[in-house]
């Protein structure tokens, strides 16, 4: 089992404190969802873990099996087993989707242990089939002219091919039509298991109709203010966030 621990994380953007002490522990074989109103710091959490230079960690730790993630370069974070959908470039001219995937897989492997071209192609074909992606998507330049839905589907292709230990998926469901949403969910559900843990950030409960999270957390004003099981997401869908604000005495 592997563990990703976020401990008392404080993050500032341009001198303004956005995260005010986030605590969260994710194990492999668990899917966690973070929900919360707009502007409460959910994306800031993902960006800080990814190492985005604009986000300054002023206090706290992020540990992957006890190793300090915040001291790693972005590529070292990927090598250590973290997958952050946003860390992958939005577009690279002249690099095909397949080439990019193969180098991302090999970046996680030791020299001399690179995936063979045959094995790579076999796995790529199988995974693209599973995700109902047309074959030509592999030969298209990465993200160039991809529609919103194709980009998200492609992120799940990256996830399934790179096989990280932990994935942090920010708004993977936003802007998806129902068919794309089903395919994206199918991919994440397929990843579920012993060697994989996931933190899904979502504004809507809709995604959680297809992926049942083991743990649901509510973030408000830069903190995780409430945690529960999947029933918490259902209550949020039915009742919104007001009851939590009342319960905790939070004012806007
Ligand atoms: P959420 O994802 O929960 O909607 P965010 O993490 O995107 O929230 O934003 C939290 C707060 O940080 C908001 O007040 C937002 O305006 C501010 N913020 C986020 N990113 C930046 C940025 N790059 N520069 C300045 N302020 C930002
Ligand atoms: Mg648990
Ligand atoms: Mg966000």
GROMACS .gro file of C-alpha atoms and ligand atoms in nm:
model
  281
    1UNK     CA    1   0.000   0.000   0.000
    2UNK     CA    2   0.114   0.356  -0.073
    3UNK     CA    3   0.003   0.673   0.102
    4UNK     CA    4  -0.023   1.034  -0.005
    5UNK     CA    5  -0.041   1.262   0.296
    6UNK     CA    6  -0.127   1.630   0.288
    7UNK     CA    7  -0.047   1.784   0.623
    8UNK     CA    8  -0.144   2.130   0.740
    9UNK     CA    9  -0.088   2.272   0.393
   10UNK     CA   10  -0.087   2.650   0.365
   11UNK     CA   11  -0.057   2.804   0.020
   12UNK     CA   12  -0.036   3.165  -0.094
   13UNK     CA   13  -0.093   3.317  -0.435
   14UNK     CA   14   0.069   3.655  -0.482
   15UNK     CA   15   0.086   3.706  -0.108
   16UNK     CA   16  -0.276   3.610  -0.042
   17UNK     CA   17  -0.333   3.298   0.167
   18UNK     CA   18  -0.569   3.062  -0.018
   19UNK     CA   19  -0.512   2.729   0.157
   20UNK     CA   20  -0.524   2.762   0.533
   21UNK     CA   21  -0.419   2.426   0.663
   22UNK     CA   22  -0.543   2.137   0.448
   23UNK     CA   23  -0.519   1.787   0.596
   24UNK     CA   24  -0.594   1.480   0.384
   25UNK     CA   25  -0.461   1.125   0.365
   26UNK     CA   26  -0.519   0.911   0.058
   27UNK     CA   27  -0.422   0.546   0.038
   28UNK     CA   28  -0.400   0.330  -0.270
   29UNK     CA   29  -0.720   0.138  -0.335
   30UNK     CA   30  -0.919   0.448  -0.236
   31UNK     CA   31  -1.100   0.709  -0.438
   32UNK     CA   32  -1.152   1.041  -0.265
   33UNK     CA   33  -1.364   1.326  -0.393
   34UNK     CA   34  -1.320   1.688  -0.294
   35UNK     CA   35  -1.624   1.904  -0.345
   36UNK     CA   36  -1.697   2.259  -0.252
   37UNK     CA   37  -1.826   2.593  -0.375
   38UNK     CA   38  -1.633   2.791  -0.636
   39UNK     CA   39  -1.325   2.977  -0.522
   40UNK     CA   40  -1.258   2.775  -0.208
   41UNK     CA   41  -0.913   2.657  -0.313
   42UNK     CA   42  -0.975   2.316  -0.473
   43UNK     CA   43  -0.771   2.389  -0.784
   44UNK     CA   44  -0.510   2.564  -0.572
   45UNK     CA   45  -0.462   2.238  -0.384
   46UNK     CA   46  -0.405   2.048  -0.710
   47UNK     CA   47  -0.169   2.314  -0.846
   48UNK     CA   48   0.034   2.327  -0.525
   49UNK     CA   49   0.080   1.950  -0.523
   50UNK     CA   50   0.185   1.967  -0.886
   51UNK     CA   51   0.445   2.232  -0.811
   52UNK     CA   52   0.304   2.522  -1.009
   53UNK     CA   53   0.549   2.810  -0.950
   54UNK     CA   54   0.276   3.065  -0.883
   55UNK     CA   55   0.159   2.881  -0.572
   56UNK     CA   56   0.379   2.930  -0.269
   57UNK     CA   57   0.366   2.673   0.006
   58UNK     CA   58   0.424   2.864   0.328
   59UNK     CA   59   0.359   2.584   0.574
   60UNK     CA   60   0.288   2.212   0.585
   61UNK     CA   61   0.392   1.905   0.393
   62UNK     CA   62   0.292   1.672   0.113
   63UNK     CA   63   0.438   1.325   0.161
   64UNK     CA   64   0.432   1.032  -0.078
   65UNK     CA   65   0.520   0.728   0.130
   66UNK     CA   66   0.705   0.961   0.363
   67UNK     CA   67   0.900   1.135   0.083
   68UNK     CA   68   0.863   1.510   0.066
   69UNK     CA   69   0.692   1.581  -0.266
   70UNK     CA   70   0.729   1.957  -0.230
   71UNK     CA   71   1.106   1.931  -0.259
   72UNK     CA   72   1.083   1.741  -0.587
   73UNK     CA   73   1.101   1.890  -0.934
   74UNK     CA   74   0.782   1.844  -1.134
   75UNK     CA   75   0.927   1.555  -1.338
   76UNK     CA   76   1.048   1.389  -1.017
   77UNK     CA   77   0.692   1.405  -0.883
   78UNK     CA   78   0.574   1.216  -1.191
   79UNK     CA   79   0.856   0.967  -1.155
   80UNK     CA   80   0.763   0.911  -0.790
   81UNK     CA   81   0.416   0.806  -0.906
   82UNK     CA   82   0.203   1.119  -0.903
   83UNK     CA   83  -0.023   1.202  -1.194
   84UNK     CA   84  -0.167   1.547  -1.222
   85UNK     CA   85  -0.372   1.586  -1.533
   86UNK     CA   86  -0.273   1.948  -1.567
   87UNK     CA   87   0.098   1.882  -1.552
   88UNK     CA   88   0.093   1.748  -1.904
   89UNK     CA   89   0.142   2.011  -2.169
   90UNK     CA   90  -0.167   2.145  -2.333
   91UNK     CA   91  -0.012   2.136  -2.682
   92UNK     CA   92   0.326   2.042  -2.818
   93UNK     CA   93   0.379   2.111  -3.184
   94UNK     CA   94   0.525   1.825  -3.382
   95UNK     CA   95   0.488   1.560  -3.107
   96UNK     CA   96   0.223   1.299  -3.165
   97UNK     CA   97   0.003   1.180  -2.887
   98UNK     CA   98   0.157   0.831  -2.911
   99UNK     CA   99   0.516   0.960  -2.899
  100UNK     CA  100   0.434   1.173  -2.601
  101UNK     CA  101   0.274   0.883  -2.415
  102UNK     CA  102   0.566   0.654  -2.482
  103UNK     CA  103   0.817   0.905  -2.349
  104UNK     CA  104   0.598   0.973  -2.044
  105UNK     CA  105   0.588   0.599  -1.969
  106UNK     CA  106   0.963   0.565  -2.016
  107UNK     CA  107   1.031   0.867  -1.797
  108UNK     CA  108   0.898   0.661  -1.506
  109UNK     CA  109   1.121   0.364  -1.588
  110UNK     CA  110   1.489   0.308  -1.531
  111UNK     CA  111   1.731   0.333  -1.820
  112UNK     CA  112   1.752   0.001  -2.002
  113UNK     CA  113   1.401  -0.094  -1.888
  114UNK     CA  114   1.208   0.111  -2.146
  115UNK     CA  115   0.881  -0.030  -2.279
  116UNK     CA  116   0.928  -0.206  -2.613
  117UNK     CA  117   0.763  -0.050  -2.914
  118UNK     CA  118   0.557  -0.365  -2.973
  119UNK     CA  119   0.429  -0.381  -2.621
  120UNK     CA  120   0.357  -0.009  -2.622
  121UNK     CA  121   0.156  -0.028  -2.943
  122UNK     CA  122  -0.040  -0.328  -2.819
  123UNK     CA  123  -0.129  -0.151  -2.496
  124UNK     CA  124  -0.211   0.175  -2.669
  125UNK     CA  125  -0.446  -0.002  -2.912
  126UNK     CA  126  -0.618  -0.191  -2.635
  127UNK     CA  127  -0.661   0.117  -2.416
  128UNK     CA  128  -0.783   0.339  -2.699
  129UNK     CA  129  -1.037   0.070  -2.788
  130UNK     CA  130  -1.152   0.058  -2.428
  131UNK     CA  131  -1.194   0.435  -2.423
  132UNK     CA  132  -1.371   0.430  -2.759
  133UNK     CA  133  -1.112   0.658  -2.914
  134UNK     CA  134  -1.057   0.651  -3.290
  135UNK     CA  135  -0.718   0.509  -3.390
  136UNK     CA  136  -0.609   0.831  -3.558
  137UNK     CA  137  -0.605   1.007  -3.218
  138UNK     CA  138  -0.272   0.842  -3.150
  139UNK     CA  139  -0.114   1.000  -3.454
  140UNK     CA  140  -0.258   1.346  -3.397
  141UNK     CA  141  -0.031   1.609  -3.248
  142UNK     CA  142  -0.081   1.627  -2.875
  143UNK     CA  143  -0.394   1.823  -2.791
  144UNK     CA  144  -0.372   2.025  -3.113
  145UNK     CA  145  -0.728   2.090  -3.220
  146UNK     CA  146  -0.865   1.842  -2.967
  147UNK     CA  147  -1.217   1.923  -2.856
  148UNK     CA  148  -1.284   1.964  -2.484
  149UNK     CA  149  -1.422   1.610  -2.467
  150UNK     CA  150  -1.127   1.466  -2.663
  151UNK     CA  151  -0.882   1.634  -2.425
  152UNK     CA  152  -1.047   1.481  -2.119
  153UNK     CA  153  -1.066   1.141  -2.283
  154UNK     CA  154  -0.700   1.179  -2.369
  155UNK     CA  155  -0.616   1.260  -2.007
  156UNK     CA  156  -0.774   0.930  -1.910
  157UNK     CA  157  -0.574   0.758  -2.184
  158UNK     CA  158  -0.259   0.911  -2.029
  159UNK     CA  159  -0.372   0.794  -1.686
  160UNK     CA  160  -0.432   0.438  -1.801
  161UNK     CA  161  -0.107   0.417  -1.998
  162UNK     CA  162   0.121   0.584  -1.742
  163UNK     CA  163  -0.036   0.394  -1.449
  164UNK     CA  164   0.058   0.633  -1.170
  165UNK     CA  165   0.026   0.541  -0.803
  166UNK     CA  166  -0.182   0.850  -0.730
  167UNK     CA  167  -0.383   1.070  -0.961
  168UNK     CA  168  -0.522   1.411  -0.889
  169UNK     CA  169  -0.795   1.496  -1.136
  170UNK     CA  170  -0.929   1.850  -1.130
  171UNK     CA  171  -1.272   1.896  -1.289
  172UNK     CA  172  -1.222   1.601  -1.519
  173UNK     CA  173  -1.600   1.608  -1.571
  174UNK     CA  174  -1.645   1.971  -1.667
  175UNK     CA  175  -1.789   2.031  -2.010
  176UNK     CA  176  -1.839   1.664  -2.091
  177UNK     CA  177  -2.148   1.533  -2.262
  178UNK     CA  178  -2.301   1.223  -2.112
  179UNK     CA  179  -2.123   0.977  -2.344
  180UNK     CA  180  -1.781   1.129  -2.277
  181UNK     CA  181  -1.857   1.135  -1.905
  182UNK     CA  182  -1.938   0.764  -1.914
  183UNK     CA  183  -1.614   0.681  -2.094
  184UNK     CA  184  -1.405   0.894  -1.858
  185UNK     CA  185  -1.571   0.724  -1.559
  186UNK     CA  186  -1.520   0.381  -1.710
  187UNK     CA  187  -1.145   0.453  -1.735
  188UNK     CA  188  -1.116   0.572  -1.376
  189UNK     CA  189  -1.316   0.275  -1.249
  190UNK     CA  190  -1.087   0.044  -1.447
  191UNK     CA  191  -0.784   0.196  -1.268
  192UNK     CA  192  -0.940   0.133  -0.928
  193UNK     CA  193  -0.748  -0.120  -0.721
  194UNK     CA  194  -0.453  -0.211  -0.503
  195UNK     CA  195  -0.191  -0.005  -0.682
  196UNK     CA  196  -0.392   0.311  -0.739
  197UNK     CA  197  -0.536   0.594  -0.536
  198UNK     CA  198  -0.726   0.891  -0.671
  199UNK     CA  199  -0.828   1.239  -0.564
  200UNK     CA  200  -1.108   1.372  -0.780
  201UNK     CA  201  -1.193   1.735  -0.755
  202UNK     CA  202  -1.538   1.818  -0.875
  203UNK     CA  203  -1.788   2.094  -0.843
  204UNK     CA  204  -2.078   1.869  -0.937
  205UNK     CA  205  -2.217   1.550  -0.796
  206UNK     CA  206  -2.288   1.420  -1.148
  207UNK     CA  207  -1.949   1.248  -1.188
  208UNK     CA  208  -2.005   1.068  -0.860
  209UNK     CA  209  -2.310   0.894  -1.006
  210UNK     CA  210  -2.063   0.697  -1.218
  211UNK     CA  211  -1.767   0.672  -0.982
  212UNK     CA  212  -1.860   0.598  -0.624
  213UNK     CA  213  -1.598   0.757  -0.403
  214UNK     CA  214  -1.485   0.586  -0.083
  215UNK     CA  215  -1.441   0.921   0.088
  216UNK     CA  216  -1.594   1.263   0.020
  217UNK     CA  217  -1.448   1.587   0.154
  218UNK     CA  218  -1.594   1.932   0.149
  219UNK     CA  219  -1.360   2.224   0.110
  220UNK     CA  220  -1.455   2.575   0.218
  221UNK     CA  221  -1.245   2.883   0.265
  222UNK     CA  222  -0.919   2.698   0.216
  223UNK     CA  223  -0.980   2.407   0.449
  224UNK     CA  224  -1.137   2.064   0.445
  225UNK     CA  225  -1.433   2.131   0.672
  226UNK     CA  226  -1.621   1.805   0.649
  227UNK     CA  227  -1.551   1.447   0.543
  228UNK     CA  228  -1.776   1.146   0.499
  229UNK     CA  229  -1.867   0.863   0.267
  230UNK     CA  230  -2.046   0.880  -0.068
  231UNK     CA  231  -2.372   0.968   0.108
  232UNK     CA  232  -2.221   1.309   0.181
  233UNK     CA  233  -2.205   1.384  -0.194
  234UNK     CA  234  -2.569   1.287  -0.230
  235UNK     CA  235  -2.672   1.517   0.050
  236UNK     CA  236  -2.476   1.804  -0.109
  237UNK     CA  237  -2.653   1.740  -0.438
  238UNK     CA  238  -2.991   1.754  -0.267
  239UNK     CA  239  -2.929   2.034  -0.020
  240UNK     CA  240  -2.630   2.237  -0.138
  241UNK     CA  241  -2.367   2.373   0.098
  242UNK     CA  242  -2.573   2.601   0.320
  243UNK     CA  243  -2.635   2.340   0.590
  244UNK     CA  244  -2.262   2.286   0.632
  245UNK     CA  245  -2.203   2.659   0.665
  246UNK     CA  246  -2.473   2.674   0.932
  247UNK     CA  247  -2.344   2.367   1.111
  248UNK     CA  248  -1.992   2.506   1.125
  249UNK     CA  249  -2.083   2.870   1.170
  250UNK     CA  250  -1.906   2.972   0.849
  251UNK     CA  251  -1.998   3.311   0.706
  252UNK     CA  252  -1.944   3.415   0.344
  253LIG     P1  253  -1.175   2.645  -0.673
  253LIG     O1  254  -1.096   2.552  -0.758
  253LIG     O2  255  -1.220   2.585  -0.545
  253LIG     O3  256  -1.289   2.707  -0.746
  253LIG     P2  257  -0.936   2.808  -0.678
  253LIG     O4  258  -0.832   2.727  -0.610
  253LIG     O5  259  -0.932   2.813  -0.827
  253LIG     O6  260  -1.080   2.765  -0.627
  253LIG     O7  261  -0.927   2.957  -0.626
  253LIG     C1  262  -0.922   2.991  -0.489
  253LIG     C2  263  -0.898   3.140  -0.473
  253LIG     O8  264  -0.769   3.172  -0.522
  253LIG     C3  265  -0.996   3.227  -0.549
  253LIG     O9  266  -1.024   3.338  -0.468
  253LIG     C4  267  -0.918   3.268  -0.672
  253LIG    O10  268  -0.960   3.394  -0.717
  253LIG     C5  269  -0.777   3.272  -0.621
  253LIG     N1  270  -0.681   3.236  -0.727
  253LIG     C6  271  -0.670   3.114  -0.785
  253LIG     N2  272  -0.573   3.113  -0.879
  253LIG     C7  273  -0.520   3.237  -0.879
  253LIG     C8  274  -0.415   3.300  -0.953
  253LIG     N3  275  -0.344   3.234  -1.045
  253LIG     N4  276  -0.388   3.430  -0.924
  253LIG     C9  277  -0.459   3.498  -0.832
  253LIG     N5  278  -0.558   3.444  -0.759
  253LIG    C10  279  -0.590   3.317  -0.782
  254LIG    MG1  280  -0.969   0.524   0.425
  255LIG    MG1  281  -1.121   2.485  -0.951
   0.00000   0.00000   0.00000
